[in-house]
Short mmCIF file of C-alpha atoms in Angstrom, two decimals:
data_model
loop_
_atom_site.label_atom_id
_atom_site.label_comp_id
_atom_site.label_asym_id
_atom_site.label_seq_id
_atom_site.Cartn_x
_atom_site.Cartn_y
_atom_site.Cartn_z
CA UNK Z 1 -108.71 132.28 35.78
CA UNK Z 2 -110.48 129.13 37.68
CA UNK Z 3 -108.57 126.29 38.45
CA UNK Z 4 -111.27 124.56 36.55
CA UNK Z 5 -111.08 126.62 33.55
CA UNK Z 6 -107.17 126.19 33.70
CA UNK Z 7 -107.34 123.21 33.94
CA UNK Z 8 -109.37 122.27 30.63
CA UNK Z 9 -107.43 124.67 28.93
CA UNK Z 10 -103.98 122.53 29.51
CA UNK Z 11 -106.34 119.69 28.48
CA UNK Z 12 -107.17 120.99 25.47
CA UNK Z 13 -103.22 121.92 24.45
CA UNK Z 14 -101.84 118.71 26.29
CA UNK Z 15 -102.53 117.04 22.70
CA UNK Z 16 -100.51 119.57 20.76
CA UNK Z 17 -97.29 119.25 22.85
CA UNK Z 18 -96.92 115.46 22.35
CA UNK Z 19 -95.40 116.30 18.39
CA UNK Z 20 -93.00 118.85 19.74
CA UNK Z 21 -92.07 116.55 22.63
CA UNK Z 22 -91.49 113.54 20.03
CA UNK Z 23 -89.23 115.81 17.93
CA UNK Z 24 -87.44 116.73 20.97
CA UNK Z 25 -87.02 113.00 22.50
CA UNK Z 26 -87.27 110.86 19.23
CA UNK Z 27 -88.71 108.18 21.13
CA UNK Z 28 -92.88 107.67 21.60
CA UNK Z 29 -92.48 106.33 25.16
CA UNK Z 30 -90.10 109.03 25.86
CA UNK Z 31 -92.14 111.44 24.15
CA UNK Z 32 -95.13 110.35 26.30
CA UNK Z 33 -92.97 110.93 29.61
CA UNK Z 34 -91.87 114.36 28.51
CA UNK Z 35 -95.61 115.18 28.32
CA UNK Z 36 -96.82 113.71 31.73
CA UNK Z 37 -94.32 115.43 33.93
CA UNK Z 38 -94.67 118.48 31.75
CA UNK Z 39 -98.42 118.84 32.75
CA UNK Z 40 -97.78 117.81 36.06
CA UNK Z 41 -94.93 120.14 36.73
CA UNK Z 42 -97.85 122.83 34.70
CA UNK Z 43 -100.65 121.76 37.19
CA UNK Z 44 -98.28 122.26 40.20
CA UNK Z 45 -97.13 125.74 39.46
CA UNK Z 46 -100.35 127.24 37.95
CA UNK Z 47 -100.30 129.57 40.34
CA UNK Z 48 -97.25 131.01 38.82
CA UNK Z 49 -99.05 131.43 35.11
CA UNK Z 50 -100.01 135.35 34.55
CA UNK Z 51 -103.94 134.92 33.02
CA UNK Z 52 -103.51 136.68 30.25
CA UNK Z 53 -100.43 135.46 28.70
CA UNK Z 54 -99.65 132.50 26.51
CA UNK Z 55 -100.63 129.24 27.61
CA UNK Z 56 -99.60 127.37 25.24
CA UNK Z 57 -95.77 129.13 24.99
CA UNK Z 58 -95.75 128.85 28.58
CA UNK Z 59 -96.17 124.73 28.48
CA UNK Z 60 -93.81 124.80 25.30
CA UNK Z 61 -91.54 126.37 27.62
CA UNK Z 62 -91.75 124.07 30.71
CA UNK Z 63 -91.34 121.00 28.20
CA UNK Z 64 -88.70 122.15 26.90
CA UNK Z 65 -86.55 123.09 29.94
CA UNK Z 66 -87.70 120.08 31.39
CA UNK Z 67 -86.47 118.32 28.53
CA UNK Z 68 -82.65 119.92 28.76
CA UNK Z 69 -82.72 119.67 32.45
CA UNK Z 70 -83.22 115.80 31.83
CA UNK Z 71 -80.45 115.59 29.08
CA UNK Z 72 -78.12 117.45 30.86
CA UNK Z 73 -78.77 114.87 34.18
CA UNK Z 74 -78.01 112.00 31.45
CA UNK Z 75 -75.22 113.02 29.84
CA UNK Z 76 -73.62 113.84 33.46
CA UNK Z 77 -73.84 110.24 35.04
CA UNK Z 78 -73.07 108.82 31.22
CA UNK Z 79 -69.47 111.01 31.31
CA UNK Z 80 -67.90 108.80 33.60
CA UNK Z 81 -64.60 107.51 32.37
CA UNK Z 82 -64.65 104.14 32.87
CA UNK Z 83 -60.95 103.36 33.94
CA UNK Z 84 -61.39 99.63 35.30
CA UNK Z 85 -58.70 98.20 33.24
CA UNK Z 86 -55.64 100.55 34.06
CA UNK Z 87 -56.35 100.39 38.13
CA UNK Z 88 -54.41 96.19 37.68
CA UNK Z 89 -51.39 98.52 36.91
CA UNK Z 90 -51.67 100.13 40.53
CA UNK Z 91 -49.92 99.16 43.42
CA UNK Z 92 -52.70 99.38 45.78
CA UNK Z 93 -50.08 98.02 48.66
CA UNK Z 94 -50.62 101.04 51.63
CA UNK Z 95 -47.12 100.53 52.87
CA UNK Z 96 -45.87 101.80 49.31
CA UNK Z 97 -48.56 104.85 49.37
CA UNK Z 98 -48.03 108.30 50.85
CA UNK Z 99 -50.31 111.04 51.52
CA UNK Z 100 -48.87 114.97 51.42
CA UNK Z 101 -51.91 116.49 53.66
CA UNK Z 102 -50.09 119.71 53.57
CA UNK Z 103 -50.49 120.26 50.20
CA UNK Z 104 -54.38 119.89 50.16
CA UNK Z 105 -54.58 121.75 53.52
CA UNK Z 106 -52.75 124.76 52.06
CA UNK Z 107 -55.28 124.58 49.31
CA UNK Z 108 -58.25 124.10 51.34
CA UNK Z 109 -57.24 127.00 53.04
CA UNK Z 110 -56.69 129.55 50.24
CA UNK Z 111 -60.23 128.60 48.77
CA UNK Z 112 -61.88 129.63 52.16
CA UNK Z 113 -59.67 132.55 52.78
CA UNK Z 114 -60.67 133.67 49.17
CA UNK Z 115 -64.37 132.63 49.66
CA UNK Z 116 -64.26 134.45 52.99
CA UNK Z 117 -62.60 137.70 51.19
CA UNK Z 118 -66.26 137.99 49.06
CA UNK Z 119 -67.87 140.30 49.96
CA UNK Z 120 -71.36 139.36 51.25
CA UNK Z 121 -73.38 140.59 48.72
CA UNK Z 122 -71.27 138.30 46.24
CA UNK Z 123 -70.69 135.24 48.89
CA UNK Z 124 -74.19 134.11 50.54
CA UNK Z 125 -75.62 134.13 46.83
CA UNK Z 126 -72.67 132.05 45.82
CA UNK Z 127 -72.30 129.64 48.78
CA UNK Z 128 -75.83 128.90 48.25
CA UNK Z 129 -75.78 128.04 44.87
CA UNK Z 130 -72.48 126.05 45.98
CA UNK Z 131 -74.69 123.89 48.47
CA UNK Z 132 -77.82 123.34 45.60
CA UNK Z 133 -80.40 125.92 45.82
CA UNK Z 134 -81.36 127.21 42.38
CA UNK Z 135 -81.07 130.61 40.96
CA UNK Z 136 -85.04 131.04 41.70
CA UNK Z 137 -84.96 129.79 45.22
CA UNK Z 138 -81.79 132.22 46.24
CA UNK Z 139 -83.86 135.19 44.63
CA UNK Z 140 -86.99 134.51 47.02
CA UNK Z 141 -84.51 133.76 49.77
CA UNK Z 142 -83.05 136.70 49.86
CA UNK Z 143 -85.67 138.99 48.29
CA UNK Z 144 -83.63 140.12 45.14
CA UNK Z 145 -84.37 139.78 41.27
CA UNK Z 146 -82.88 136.45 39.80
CA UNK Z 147 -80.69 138.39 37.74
CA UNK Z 148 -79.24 140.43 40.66
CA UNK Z 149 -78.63 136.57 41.58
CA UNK Z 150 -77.25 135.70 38.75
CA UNK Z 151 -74.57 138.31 38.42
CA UNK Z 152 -73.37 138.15 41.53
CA UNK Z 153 -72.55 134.82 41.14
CA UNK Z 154 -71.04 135.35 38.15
CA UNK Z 155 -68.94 138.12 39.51
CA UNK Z 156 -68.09 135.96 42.36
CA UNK Z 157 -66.63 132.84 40.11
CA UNK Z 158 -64.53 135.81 38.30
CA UNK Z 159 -63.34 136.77 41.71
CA UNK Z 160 -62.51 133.14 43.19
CA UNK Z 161 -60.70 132.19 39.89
CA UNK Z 162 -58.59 135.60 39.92
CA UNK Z 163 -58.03 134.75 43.74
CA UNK Z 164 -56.55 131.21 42.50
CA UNK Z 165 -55.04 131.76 40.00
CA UNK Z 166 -51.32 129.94 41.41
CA UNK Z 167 -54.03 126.82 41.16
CA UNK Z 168 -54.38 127.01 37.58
CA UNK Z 169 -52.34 124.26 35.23
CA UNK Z 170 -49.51 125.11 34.16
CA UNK Z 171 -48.82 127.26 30.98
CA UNK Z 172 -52.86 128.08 31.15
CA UNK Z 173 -53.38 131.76 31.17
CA UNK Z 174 -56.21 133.60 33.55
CA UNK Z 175 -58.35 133.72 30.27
CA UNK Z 176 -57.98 129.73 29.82
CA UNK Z 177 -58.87 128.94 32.57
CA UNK Z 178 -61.69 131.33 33.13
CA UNK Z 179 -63.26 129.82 29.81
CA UNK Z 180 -62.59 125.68 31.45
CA UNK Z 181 -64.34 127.08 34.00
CA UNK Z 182 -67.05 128.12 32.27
CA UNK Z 183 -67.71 124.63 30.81
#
């Protein structure tokens, strides 16, 4: 398939997505955003559309993970406890303040030690989904299927949070705390 002949077909389904994007967003002008950066994030990665396949699923698709990816970045900065009013009750004097280091050092150091205690396969997929790369962009990196990715990381969270478990609150059992983690 042509760029030119990919091209006009987006076109052509652009005008069906703007429905599905208003039920998504409930809002026209949001609806009309969803679209845009829809096609554009479409026209970007065409070269990663199989000719052949569904088009139109394929753009469903991209809105709608677009869409998530955008609530999800919303309802993170909207989360924020807003705790203004109870900081007048702290003494914010420094001579009345004091710091255990120790405490945080010894804990700084059992997350590395059991970071370090991964084995590779499990700890450069983890560590760089730690830093930001994305489950797509540590597959290419290091040449392995994104679910190969995937589970390792997964496997690699079960480890850390078996590792530290004398971190978790008290009276929460392993399986507690594994499923708070997995929130």
């Amino acid at each position: 398939m042509t760029s030119l002949e990919f091209t006009s077909q987006v076109q052509r389904i652009s005008l069906t997505l703007r429905p599905a994007a208003l039920n998504l967003t409930r809002d026209a002008d949001d609806a009309k955003d969803l679209v845009q950066e829809t096609l554009l994030k479409a026209l970007l990665n065409k070269d990663k559309f199989k000719a052949g396949t569904n088009l139109k699923a394929w753009l469903y698709t991209i809105m709608r993970n677009t869409f998530i990816n955008n609530y999800n970045k919303i309802t993170k900065r909207s989360s924020n406890i807003d705790s203004t009013e109870y900081f007048q009750y702290f003494n914010t004097d420094q001579n009345y303040i004091t710091h255990n280091g120790a405490t945080s050092d010894f804990v700084v150091r059992d997350i590395n030690e059991a970071i370090a205690s991964l084995g590779t396969d499990y700890r450069t997929p983890f560590m760089m989904y730690y830093i930001g790369y994305k489950y797509l962009e540590i597959a290419e990196k290091l040449q392995i299927p994104i679910g190969t990715v995937k589970n390792r990381i997964h496997i690699a969270r079960k480890d850390l949070k078996a590792a530290l478990q004398v971190y978790a609150p008290v009276g929460a059992s392993a399986a507690d705390v594994s499923e708070a983690a997995e929130d």
